[in-house]
Coordinates of C-alpha atoms and ligand atoms in Angstrom, one line a residue:
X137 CA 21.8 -0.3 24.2
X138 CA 19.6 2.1 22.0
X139 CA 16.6 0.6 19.8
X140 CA 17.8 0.7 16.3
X141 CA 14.1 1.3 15.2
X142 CA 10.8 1.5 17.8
X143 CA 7.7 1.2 15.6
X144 CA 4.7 2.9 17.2
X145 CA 1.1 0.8 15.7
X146 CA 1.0 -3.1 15.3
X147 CA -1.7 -2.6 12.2
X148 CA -1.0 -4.0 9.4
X149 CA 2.0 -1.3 8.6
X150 CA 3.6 -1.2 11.8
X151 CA 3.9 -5.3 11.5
X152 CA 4.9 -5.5 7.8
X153 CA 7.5 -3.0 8.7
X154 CA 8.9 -5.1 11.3
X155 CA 9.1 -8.0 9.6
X156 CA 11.1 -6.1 6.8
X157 CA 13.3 -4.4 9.2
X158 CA 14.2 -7.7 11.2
X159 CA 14.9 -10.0 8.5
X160 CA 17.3 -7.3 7.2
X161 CA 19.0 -7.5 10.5
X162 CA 17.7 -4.5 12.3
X163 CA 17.1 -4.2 16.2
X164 CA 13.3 -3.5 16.0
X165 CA 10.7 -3.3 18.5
X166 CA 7.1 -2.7 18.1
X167 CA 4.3 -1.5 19.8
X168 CA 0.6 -1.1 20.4
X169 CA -1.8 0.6 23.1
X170 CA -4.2 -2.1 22.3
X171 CA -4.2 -5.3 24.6
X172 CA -5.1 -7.6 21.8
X173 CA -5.4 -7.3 18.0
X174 CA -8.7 -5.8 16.5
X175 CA -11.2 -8.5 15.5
X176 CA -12.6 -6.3 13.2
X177 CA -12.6 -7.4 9.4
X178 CA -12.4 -3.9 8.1
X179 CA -10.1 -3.8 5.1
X180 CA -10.7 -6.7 2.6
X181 CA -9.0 -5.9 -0.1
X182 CA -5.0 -7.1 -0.9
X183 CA -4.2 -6.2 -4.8
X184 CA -1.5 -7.7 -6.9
X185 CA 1.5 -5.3 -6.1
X186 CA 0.8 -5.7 -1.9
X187 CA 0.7 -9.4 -2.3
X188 CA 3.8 -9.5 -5.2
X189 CA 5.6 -7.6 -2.3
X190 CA 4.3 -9.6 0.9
X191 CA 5.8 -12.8 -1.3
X192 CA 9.3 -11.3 0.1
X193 CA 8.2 -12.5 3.5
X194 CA 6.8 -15.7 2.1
X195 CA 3.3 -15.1 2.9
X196 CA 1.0 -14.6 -0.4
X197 CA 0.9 -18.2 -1.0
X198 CA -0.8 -19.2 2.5
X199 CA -2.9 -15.8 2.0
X200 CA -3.9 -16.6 -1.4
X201 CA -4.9 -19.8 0.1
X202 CA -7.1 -18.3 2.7
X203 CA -8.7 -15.3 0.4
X204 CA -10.8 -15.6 -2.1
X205 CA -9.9 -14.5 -5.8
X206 CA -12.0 -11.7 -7.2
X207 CA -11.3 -11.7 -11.0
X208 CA -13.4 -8.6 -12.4
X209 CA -15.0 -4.7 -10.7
X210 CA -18.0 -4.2 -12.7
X211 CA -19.1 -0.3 -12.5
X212 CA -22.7 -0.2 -12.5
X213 CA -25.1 2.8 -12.7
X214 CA -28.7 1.2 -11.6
X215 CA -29.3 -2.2 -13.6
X216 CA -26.9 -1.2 -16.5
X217 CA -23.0 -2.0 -16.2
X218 CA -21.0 0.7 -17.4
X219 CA -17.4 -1.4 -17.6
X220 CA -16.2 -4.7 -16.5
X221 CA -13.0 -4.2 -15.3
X222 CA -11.1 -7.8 -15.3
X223 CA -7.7 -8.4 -13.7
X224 CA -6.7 -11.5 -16.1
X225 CA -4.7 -9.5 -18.6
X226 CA -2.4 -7.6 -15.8
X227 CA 1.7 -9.3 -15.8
X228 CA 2.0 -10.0 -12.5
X229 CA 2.0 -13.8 -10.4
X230 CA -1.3 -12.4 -8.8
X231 CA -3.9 -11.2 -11.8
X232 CA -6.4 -10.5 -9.3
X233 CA -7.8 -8.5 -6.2
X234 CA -7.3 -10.7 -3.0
X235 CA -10.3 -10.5 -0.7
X236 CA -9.3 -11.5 2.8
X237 CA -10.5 -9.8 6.3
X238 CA -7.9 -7.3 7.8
X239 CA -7.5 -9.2 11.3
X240 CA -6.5 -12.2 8.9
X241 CA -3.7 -10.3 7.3
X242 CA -2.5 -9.5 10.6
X243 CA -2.7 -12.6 12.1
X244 CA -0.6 -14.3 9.9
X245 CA 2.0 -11.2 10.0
X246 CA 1.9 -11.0 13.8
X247 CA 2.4 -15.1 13.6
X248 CA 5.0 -14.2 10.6
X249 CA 7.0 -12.3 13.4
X250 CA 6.7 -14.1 16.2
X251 CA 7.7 -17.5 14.6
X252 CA 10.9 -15.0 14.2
X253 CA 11.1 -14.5 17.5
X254 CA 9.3 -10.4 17.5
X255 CA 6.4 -9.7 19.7
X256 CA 4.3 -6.9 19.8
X257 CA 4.4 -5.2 22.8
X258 CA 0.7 -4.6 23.9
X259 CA -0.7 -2.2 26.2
X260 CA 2.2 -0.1 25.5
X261 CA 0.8 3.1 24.5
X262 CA 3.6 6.3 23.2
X263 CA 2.9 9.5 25.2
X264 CA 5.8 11.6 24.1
X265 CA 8.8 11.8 22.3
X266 CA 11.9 14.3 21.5
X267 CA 13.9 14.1 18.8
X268 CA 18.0 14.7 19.1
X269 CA 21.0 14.6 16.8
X270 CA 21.4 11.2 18.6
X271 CA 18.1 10.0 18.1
X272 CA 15.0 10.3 19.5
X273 CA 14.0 9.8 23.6
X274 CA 10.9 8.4 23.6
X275 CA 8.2 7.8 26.6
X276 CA 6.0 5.0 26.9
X277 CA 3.1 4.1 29.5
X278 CA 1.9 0.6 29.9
X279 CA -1.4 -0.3 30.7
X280 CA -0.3 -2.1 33.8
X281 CA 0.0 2.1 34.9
X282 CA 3.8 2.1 34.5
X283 CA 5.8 4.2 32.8
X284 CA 9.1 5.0 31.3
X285 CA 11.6 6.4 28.8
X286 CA 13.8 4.5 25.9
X287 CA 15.8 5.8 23.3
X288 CA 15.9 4.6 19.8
X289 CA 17.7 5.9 16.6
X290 CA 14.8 6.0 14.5
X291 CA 10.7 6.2 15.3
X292 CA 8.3 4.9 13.2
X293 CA 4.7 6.5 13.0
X294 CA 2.0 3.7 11.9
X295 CA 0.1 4.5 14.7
X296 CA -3.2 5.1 12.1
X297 CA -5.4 7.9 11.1
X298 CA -5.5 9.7 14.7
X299 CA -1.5 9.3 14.9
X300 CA 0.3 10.7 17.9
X301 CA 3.2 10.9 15.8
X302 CA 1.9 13.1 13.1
X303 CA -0.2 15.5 15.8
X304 CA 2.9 15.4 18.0
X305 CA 5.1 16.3 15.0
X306 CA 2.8 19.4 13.8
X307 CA 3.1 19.2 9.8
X308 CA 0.9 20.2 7.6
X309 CA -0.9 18.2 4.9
X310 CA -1.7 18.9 1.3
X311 CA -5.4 18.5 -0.4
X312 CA -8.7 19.4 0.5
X313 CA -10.0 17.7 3.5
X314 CA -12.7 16.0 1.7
X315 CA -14.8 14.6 4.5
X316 CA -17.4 11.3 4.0
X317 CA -19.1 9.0 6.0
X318 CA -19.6 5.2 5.5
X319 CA -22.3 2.9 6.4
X320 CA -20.9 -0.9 6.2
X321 CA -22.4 -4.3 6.6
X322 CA -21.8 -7.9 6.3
X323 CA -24.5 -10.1 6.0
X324 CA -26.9 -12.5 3.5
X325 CA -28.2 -10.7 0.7
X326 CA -31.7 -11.5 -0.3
X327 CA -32.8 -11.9 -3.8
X328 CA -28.8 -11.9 -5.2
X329 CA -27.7 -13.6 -8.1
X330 CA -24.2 -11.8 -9.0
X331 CA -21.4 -13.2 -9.5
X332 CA -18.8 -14.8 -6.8
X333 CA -15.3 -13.4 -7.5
X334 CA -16.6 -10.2 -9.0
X335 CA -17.2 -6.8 -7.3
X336 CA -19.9 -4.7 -7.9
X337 CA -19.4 -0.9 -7.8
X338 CA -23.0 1.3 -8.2
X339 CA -22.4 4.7 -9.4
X340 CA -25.2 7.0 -7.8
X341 CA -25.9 10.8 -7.4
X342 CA -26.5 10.3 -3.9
X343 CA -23.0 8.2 -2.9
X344 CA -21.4 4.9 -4.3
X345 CA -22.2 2.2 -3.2
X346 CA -20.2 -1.2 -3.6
X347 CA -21.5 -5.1 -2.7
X348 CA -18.5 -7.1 -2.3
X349 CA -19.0 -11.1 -1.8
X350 CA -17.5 -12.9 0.9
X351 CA -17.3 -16.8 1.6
X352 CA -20.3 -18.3 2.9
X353 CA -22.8 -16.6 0.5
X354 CA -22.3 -13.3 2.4
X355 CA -21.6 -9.9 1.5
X356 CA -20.3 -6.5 2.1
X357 CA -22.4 -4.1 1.8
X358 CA -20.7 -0.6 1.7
X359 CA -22.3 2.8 1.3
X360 CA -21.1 6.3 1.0
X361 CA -23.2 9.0 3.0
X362 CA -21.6 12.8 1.2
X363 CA -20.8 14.8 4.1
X364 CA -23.6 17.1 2.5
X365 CA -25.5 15.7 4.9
X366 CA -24.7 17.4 8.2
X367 CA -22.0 17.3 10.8
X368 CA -23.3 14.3 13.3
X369 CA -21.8 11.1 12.8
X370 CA -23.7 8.1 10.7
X371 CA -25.6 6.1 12.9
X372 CA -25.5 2.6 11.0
X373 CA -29.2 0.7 11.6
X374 CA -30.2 -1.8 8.9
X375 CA -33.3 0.4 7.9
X376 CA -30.6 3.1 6.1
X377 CA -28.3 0.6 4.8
X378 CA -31.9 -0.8 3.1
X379 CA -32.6 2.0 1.9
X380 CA -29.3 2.9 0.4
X381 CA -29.0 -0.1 -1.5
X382 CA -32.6 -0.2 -3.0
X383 CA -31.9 3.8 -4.2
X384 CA -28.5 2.7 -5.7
X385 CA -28.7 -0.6 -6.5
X386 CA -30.1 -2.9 -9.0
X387 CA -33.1 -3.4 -7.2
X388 CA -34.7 -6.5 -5.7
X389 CA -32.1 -7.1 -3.4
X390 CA -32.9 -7.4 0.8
X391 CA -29.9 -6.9 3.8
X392 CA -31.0 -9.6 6.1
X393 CA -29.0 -11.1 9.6
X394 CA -26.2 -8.9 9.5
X395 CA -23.2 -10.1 11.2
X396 CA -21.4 -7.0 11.2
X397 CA -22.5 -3.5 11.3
X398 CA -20.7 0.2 11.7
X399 CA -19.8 3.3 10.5
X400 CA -16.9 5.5 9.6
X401 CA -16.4 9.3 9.0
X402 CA -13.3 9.9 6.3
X403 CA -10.8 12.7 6.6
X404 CA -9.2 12.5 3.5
X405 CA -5.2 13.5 3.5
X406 CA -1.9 13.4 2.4
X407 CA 1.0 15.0 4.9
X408 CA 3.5 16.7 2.9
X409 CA 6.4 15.5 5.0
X410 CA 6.6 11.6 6.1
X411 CA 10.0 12.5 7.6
X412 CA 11.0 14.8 10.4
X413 CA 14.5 14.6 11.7
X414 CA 14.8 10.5 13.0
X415 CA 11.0 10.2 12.7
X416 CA 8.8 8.8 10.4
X417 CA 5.1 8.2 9.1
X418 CA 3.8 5.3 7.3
X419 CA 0.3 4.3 6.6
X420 CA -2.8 6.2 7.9
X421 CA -0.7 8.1 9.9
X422 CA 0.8 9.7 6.6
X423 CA -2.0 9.3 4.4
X424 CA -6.8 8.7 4.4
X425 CA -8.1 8.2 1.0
X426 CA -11.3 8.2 0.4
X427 CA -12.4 4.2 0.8
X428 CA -13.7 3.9 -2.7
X429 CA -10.1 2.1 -4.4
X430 CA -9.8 0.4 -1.8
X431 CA -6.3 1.5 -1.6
X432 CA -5.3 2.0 2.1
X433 CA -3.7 -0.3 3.8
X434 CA -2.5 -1.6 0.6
X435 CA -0.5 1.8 0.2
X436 CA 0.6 1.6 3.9
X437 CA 2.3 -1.4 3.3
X438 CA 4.1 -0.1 -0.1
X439 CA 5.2 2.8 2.1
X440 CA 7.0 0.0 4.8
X441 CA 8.4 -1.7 1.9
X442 CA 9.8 1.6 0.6
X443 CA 11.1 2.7 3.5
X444 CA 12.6 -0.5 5.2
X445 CA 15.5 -0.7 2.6
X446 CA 16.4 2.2 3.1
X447 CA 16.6 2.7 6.7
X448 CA 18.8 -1.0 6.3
X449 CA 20.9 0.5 3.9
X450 CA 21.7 3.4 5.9
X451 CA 22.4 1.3 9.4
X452 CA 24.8 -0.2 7.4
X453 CA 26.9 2.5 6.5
X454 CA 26.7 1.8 2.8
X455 CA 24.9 4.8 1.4
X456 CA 24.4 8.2 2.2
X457 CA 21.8 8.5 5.0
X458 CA 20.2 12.2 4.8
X459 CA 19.6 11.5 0.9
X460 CA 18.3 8.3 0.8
X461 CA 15.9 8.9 3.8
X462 CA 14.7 12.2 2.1
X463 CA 13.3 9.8 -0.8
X464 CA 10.9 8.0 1.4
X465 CA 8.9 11.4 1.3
X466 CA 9.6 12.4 -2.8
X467 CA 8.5 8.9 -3.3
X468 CA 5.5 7.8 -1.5
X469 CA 3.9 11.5 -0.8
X470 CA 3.8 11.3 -4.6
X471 CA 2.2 8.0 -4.8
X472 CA -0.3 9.1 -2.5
X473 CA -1.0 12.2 -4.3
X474 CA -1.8 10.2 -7.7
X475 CA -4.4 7.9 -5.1
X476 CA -6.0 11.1 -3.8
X477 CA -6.5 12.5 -7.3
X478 CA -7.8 8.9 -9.0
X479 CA -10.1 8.8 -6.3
X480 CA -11.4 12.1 -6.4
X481 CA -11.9 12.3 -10.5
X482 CA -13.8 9.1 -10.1
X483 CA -16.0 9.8 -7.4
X484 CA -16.7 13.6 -9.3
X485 CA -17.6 11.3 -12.6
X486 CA -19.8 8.8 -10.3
X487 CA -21.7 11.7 -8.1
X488 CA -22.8 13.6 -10.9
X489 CA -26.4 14.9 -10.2
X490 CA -27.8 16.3 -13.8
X491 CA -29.3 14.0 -15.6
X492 CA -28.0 15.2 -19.2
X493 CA -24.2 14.1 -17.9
X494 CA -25.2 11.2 -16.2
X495 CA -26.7 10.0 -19.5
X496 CA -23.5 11.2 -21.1
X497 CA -21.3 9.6 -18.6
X498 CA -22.9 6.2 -18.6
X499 CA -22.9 6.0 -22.9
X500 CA -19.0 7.6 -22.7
X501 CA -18.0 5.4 -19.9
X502 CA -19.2 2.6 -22.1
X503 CA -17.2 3.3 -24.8
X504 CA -14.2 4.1 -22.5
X505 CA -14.5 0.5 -20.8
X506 CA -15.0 -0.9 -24.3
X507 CA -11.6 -0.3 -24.8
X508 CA -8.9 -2.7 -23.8
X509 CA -6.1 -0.9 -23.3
X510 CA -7.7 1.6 -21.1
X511 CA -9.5 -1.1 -19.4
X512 CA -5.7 -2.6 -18.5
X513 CA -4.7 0.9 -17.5
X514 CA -7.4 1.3 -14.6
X515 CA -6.8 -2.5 -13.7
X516 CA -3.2 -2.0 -13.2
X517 CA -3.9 1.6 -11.5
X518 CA -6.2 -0.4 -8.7
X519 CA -3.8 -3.2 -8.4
X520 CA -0.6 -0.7 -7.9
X521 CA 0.7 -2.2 -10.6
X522 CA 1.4 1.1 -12.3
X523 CA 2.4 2.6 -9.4
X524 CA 5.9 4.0 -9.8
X525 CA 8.5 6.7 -8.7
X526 CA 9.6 7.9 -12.4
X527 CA 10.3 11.4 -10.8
X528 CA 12.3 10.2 -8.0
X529 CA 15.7 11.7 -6.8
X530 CA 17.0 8.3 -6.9
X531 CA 16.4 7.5 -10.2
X532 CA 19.9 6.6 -12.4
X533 CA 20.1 7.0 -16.3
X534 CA 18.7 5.3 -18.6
X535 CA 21.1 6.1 -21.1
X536 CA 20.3 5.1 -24.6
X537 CA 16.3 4.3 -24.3
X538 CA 16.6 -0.1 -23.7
X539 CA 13.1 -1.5 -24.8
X540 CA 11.6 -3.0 -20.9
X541 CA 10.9 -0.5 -17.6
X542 CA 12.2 2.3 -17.6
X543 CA 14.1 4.2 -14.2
X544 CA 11.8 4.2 -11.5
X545 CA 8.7 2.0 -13.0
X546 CA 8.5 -1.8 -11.5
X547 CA 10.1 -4.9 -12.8
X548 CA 7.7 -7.0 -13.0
X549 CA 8.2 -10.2 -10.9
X550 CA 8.8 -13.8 -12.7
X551 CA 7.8 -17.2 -11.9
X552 CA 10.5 -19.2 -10.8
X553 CA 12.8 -16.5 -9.6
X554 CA 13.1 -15.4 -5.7
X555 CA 11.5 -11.7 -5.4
X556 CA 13.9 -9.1 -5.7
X557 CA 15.5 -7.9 -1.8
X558 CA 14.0 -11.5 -0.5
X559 CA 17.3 -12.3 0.5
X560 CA 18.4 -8.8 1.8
X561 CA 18.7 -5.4 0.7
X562 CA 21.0 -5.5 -1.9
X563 CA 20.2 -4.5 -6.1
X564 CA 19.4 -7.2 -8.4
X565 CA 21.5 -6.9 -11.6
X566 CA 19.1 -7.7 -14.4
X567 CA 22.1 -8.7 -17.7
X568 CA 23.5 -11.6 -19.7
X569 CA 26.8 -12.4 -17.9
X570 CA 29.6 -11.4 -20.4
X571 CA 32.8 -10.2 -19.2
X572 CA 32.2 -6.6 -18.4
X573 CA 28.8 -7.5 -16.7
X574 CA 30.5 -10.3 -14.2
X575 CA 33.5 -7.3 -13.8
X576 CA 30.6 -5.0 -12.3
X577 CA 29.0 -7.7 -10.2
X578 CA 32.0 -8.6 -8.7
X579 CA 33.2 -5.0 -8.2
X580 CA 29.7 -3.9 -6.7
X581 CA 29.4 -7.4 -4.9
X582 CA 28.3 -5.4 -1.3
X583 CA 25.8 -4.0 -2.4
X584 CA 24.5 -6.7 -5.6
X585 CA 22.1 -9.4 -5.1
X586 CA 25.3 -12.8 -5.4
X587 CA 23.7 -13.7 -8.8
X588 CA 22.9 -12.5 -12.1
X589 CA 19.0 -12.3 -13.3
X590 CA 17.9 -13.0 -17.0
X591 CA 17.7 -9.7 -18.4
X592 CA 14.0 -8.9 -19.7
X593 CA 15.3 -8.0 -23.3
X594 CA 18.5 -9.1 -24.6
X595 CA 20.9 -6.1 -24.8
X596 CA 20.4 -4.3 -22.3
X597 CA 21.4 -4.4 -18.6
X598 CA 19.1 -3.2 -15.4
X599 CA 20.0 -2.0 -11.9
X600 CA 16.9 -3.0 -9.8
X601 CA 16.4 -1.6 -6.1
X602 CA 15.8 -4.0 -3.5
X603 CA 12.2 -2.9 -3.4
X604 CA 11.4 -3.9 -6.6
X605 CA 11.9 -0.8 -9.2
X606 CA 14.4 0.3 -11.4
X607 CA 17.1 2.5 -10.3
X608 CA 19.1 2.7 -14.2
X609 CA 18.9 0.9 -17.0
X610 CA 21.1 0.9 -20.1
X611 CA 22.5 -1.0 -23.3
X612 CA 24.8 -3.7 -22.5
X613 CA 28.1 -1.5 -23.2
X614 CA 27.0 1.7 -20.8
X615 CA 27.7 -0.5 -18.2
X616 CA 30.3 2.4 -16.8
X617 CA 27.4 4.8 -16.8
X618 CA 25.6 2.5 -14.0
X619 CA 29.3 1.4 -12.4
X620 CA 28.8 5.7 -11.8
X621 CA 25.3 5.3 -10.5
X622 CA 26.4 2.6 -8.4
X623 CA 29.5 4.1 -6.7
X624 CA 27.5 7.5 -6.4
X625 CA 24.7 5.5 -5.2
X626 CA 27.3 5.2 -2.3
X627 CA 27.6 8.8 -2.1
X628 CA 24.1 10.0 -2.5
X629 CA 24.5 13.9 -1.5
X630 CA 26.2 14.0 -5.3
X631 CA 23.5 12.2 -6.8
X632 CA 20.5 14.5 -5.7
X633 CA 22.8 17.7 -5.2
Ligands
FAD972 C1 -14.6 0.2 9.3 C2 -13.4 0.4 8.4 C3 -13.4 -0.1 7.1 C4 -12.3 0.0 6.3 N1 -12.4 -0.5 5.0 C5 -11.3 -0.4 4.2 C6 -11.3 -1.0 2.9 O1 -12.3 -1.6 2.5 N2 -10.2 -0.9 2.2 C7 -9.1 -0.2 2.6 O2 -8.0 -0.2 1.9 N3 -9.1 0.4 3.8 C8 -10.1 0.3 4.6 N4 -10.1 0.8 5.8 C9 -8.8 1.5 6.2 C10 -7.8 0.5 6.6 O3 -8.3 -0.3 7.7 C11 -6.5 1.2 7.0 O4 -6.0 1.8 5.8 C12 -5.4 0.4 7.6 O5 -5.9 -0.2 8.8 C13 -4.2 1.2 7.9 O6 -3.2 0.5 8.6 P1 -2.2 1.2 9.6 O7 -1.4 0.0 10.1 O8 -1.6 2.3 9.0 O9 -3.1 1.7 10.8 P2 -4.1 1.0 11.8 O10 -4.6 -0.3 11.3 O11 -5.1 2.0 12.3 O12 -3.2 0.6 13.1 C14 -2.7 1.6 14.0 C15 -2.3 0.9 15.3 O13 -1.7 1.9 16.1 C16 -2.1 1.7 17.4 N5 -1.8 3.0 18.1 C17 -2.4 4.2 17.9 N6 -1.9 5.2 18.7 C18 -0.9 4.6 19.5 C19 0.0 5.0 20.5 N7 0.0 6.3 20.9 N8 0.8 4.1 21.1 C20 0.8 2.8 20.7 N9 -0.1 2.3 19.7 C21 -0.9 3.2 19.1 C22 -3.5 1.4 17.3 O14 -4.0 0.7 18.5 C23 -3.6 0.5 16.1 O15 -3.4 -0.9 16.4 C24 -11.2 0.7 6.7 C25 -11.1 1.2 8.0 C26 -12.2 1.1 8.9 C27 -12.2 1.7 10.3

């Protein structure tokens, strides 16, 4: 029998992907080239929307147990702090940035899955594929020396920032190829008094640097070299890191006993297709940004929230496949366009080299992080909270304008309530249960979540995707306008034709 789905990449895509996939009843397998999982720390960073969407699998609560809370970013230029960026006032179950080492997030996925009875195949390494009307033939080489061929009806790239998928595939992406190296440490930090759940983010003409604490009285030390300065790769040696963070930081501070040391080269990019035929990229095998939001593997594991629904729904037979799997691109392409451009504006506004719009930036930037509501804004931008597909195709009315989120933005999670698509992928009806309403949930029961939600305002009635956002919206006597949406949601070639 044919794989339903074959994931290439057991990073921390590849595995959140497969847990979505199987517990919405999908034949998955997944696999890595790898013999065991990397040790490495690397990403540290899970913000609220990654871990409001990880709750679907149950796991936030051990991970928020293992992390450590960071509560504020404070943007610095030298000794003076331009804005203090809290996470306290954002409306989510998670009002703050998660710190917790890569290998751990995988761990407890890869434990997650296996509990479930899905292993990752290791030493399994992809070394060709071909696509079909029937789905795709795939070939596969095992460390062991042996190879052979499987079929499956769908391939999933997360195989990382060097994909075989994407190379093998031969699309193009979109952006400049902004290039970067980074010099990163972990280690004690002589001379520190700064705060324990709050980051520190040093604007500087020559590169940002950021210090990030860890448990322990450690710290991350992370600093960008421009790719101004020449082709050869970043050798990292305590000496530069030293002198990095004495140019751009506050001063008086000394890297000492580092237990981790290395170096990275950037390529930033977007691809402009995530889809080709029955194959697929998610994660750093779609999208680089630029390290400085942090924002990476968090976005790789939106895009395997985003697209797992909709591969389930379409195995099913209850929507229209070619539509629904065209989103995946319209949707998360977009998202990662917004990420490239956030990144970019601030990294222009914290590399600025004259002196007159430094001063400029750091008095403007004051004023600008005075300001609560913007404050909020940029909180809820880092913590993908404002993250949303308000120009998707999949979007449904919202007929008259209901007070609440509008088509395409996310409903916001609420204590005491199961996440939305924990118990399958199937819409959550967001009403008050009078007679029409319970006439639509029974008529739509297939594809509805089996009971009503609490609207968020009184009066109006929301259609919520299993992934979390709106798909329509509308007063409480439109419901005929969203019966439409739902019936053509079945039909989806009308919907985006
Ligand atoms: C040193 C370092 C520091 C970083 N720091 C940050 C940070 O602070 N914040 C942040 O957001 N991001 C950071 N990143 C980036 C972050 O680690 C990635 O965004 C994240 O790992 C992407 O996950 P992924 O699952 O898409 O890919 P990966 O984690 O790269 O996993 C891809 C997997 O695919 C496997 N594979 C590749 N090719 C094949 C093949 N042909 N067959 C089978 N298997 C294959 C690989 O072995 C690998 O296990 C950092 C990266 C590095 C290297």
């Amino acid at each position: 029998m044919a794989t339903k789905v074959l994931i290439v990449g057991a990073g921390p895509v590849g595995l959140t992907l497969a847990a979505e996939l199987h517990r919405f009843g999908l034949e998955v397998r997944i696999i890595d080239k790898q013999s065991t999982p990397s040790p490495q720390s690397r990403a540290l960073f899970l913000w609220s929307r990654t871990l409001e969407q990880l709750d679907r699998l149950y796991l936030s609560g051990e991970m928020v147990a293992l992390g450590r809370k960071i509560r504020a970013v404070n943007v610095m230029a030298g000794h003076s702090r331009i804005g203090h960026i809290g996470f306290g006032g954002t409306d989510t179950p998670y009002p703050f940035a998660l710190l917790l080492p890569q290998a751990q997030t995988e761990r407890l996925l890869i434990e997650h899955l296996a509990a479930r009875g899905v292993f990752v195949e290791r030493g399994t390494e992809l070394t060709g594929f071909e696509d079909s009307p029937l789905g795709v033939t795939v070939q596969l080489r095992r460390e062991t020396g042996e190879s052979g061929q499987i079929t499956t009806d769908w391939l999933v790239g997360a195989d990382g920032a060097g994909s075989f998928v994407r190379r093998a595939l031969g699309l193009s992406s979109t952006g400049a190829a902004l290039q970067s190296d980074w010099l990163i440490a972990d280690g004690t930090l002589e001379g520190a008094d700064l705060p324990a759940d709050e980051l520190l983010s040093f604007w500087h003409e020559d590169g940002f640097l950021g210090l990030f604490p860890l448990d322990g009285g450690q710290y991350r030390v992370i600093a960008e070299i421009p790719h101004g300065e020449g082709a050869q790769a970043i050798t990292p040696d305590l000496a530069g890191m030293q002198s990095r963070l004495e140019t751009r930081g506050p001063g008086g501070l000394r890297l000492v006993a580092p237990s981790w040391f290395s170096s990275f080269r950037i390529h930033e990019r977007n691809m402009a297709e995530y889809r080709l035929g029955h194959v697929f990229l998610a994660g750093d095998a779609a999208h680089v940004f630029n390290p400085v939001g942090a924002q990476g593997l968090n976005m790789g594991i939106q895009d395997a929230v985003n697209l797992a629904w909709k591969l389930a729904l379409v195995a099913a037979g209850t929507a229209n496949a070619e539509a629904l799997l065209e989103s995946y691109t319209a949707e998360r392409h977009v998202a990662a366009a917004q990420v490239v451009a956030d990144t970019g504006r601030a990294e222009a506004v914290a590399l600025l080299r004259s002196p007159t719009l430094r001063l400029a930036r750091n008095l403007l930037g004051g004023l600008f992080f005075g300001l609560s509501p913007l404050r909020k804004s940029v909180a809820e931008s880092l913590a993908q909270l404002s993250t949303g597909y308000g120009q998707s195709p999949l979007n449904g009315p919202a007929a008259a304008p209901v007070p609440g989120p509008q088509p395409g933005e996310r409903m916001p999670p609420r204590a005491n309530e199961p996440p939305i698509g924990a118990r399958g992928p199937r819409f959550a009806l967001f009403a008050d249960p009078s007679r029409p309403v319970l006439a639509l949930h029974q008529e739509f029961a297939a594809m509805l979540e089996p009971t009503l939600r609490p609207p968020p305002k009184s009066g109006g009635v929301w259609l919520v995707r299993p992934d979390g956002y709106v798909a329509a919206c509308g007063a409480d006597d439109e419901l005929t306008r969203l019966a439409d949406y739902l019936r053509r949601f079945q039909t989806l070639g009308e919907l985006v034709g």
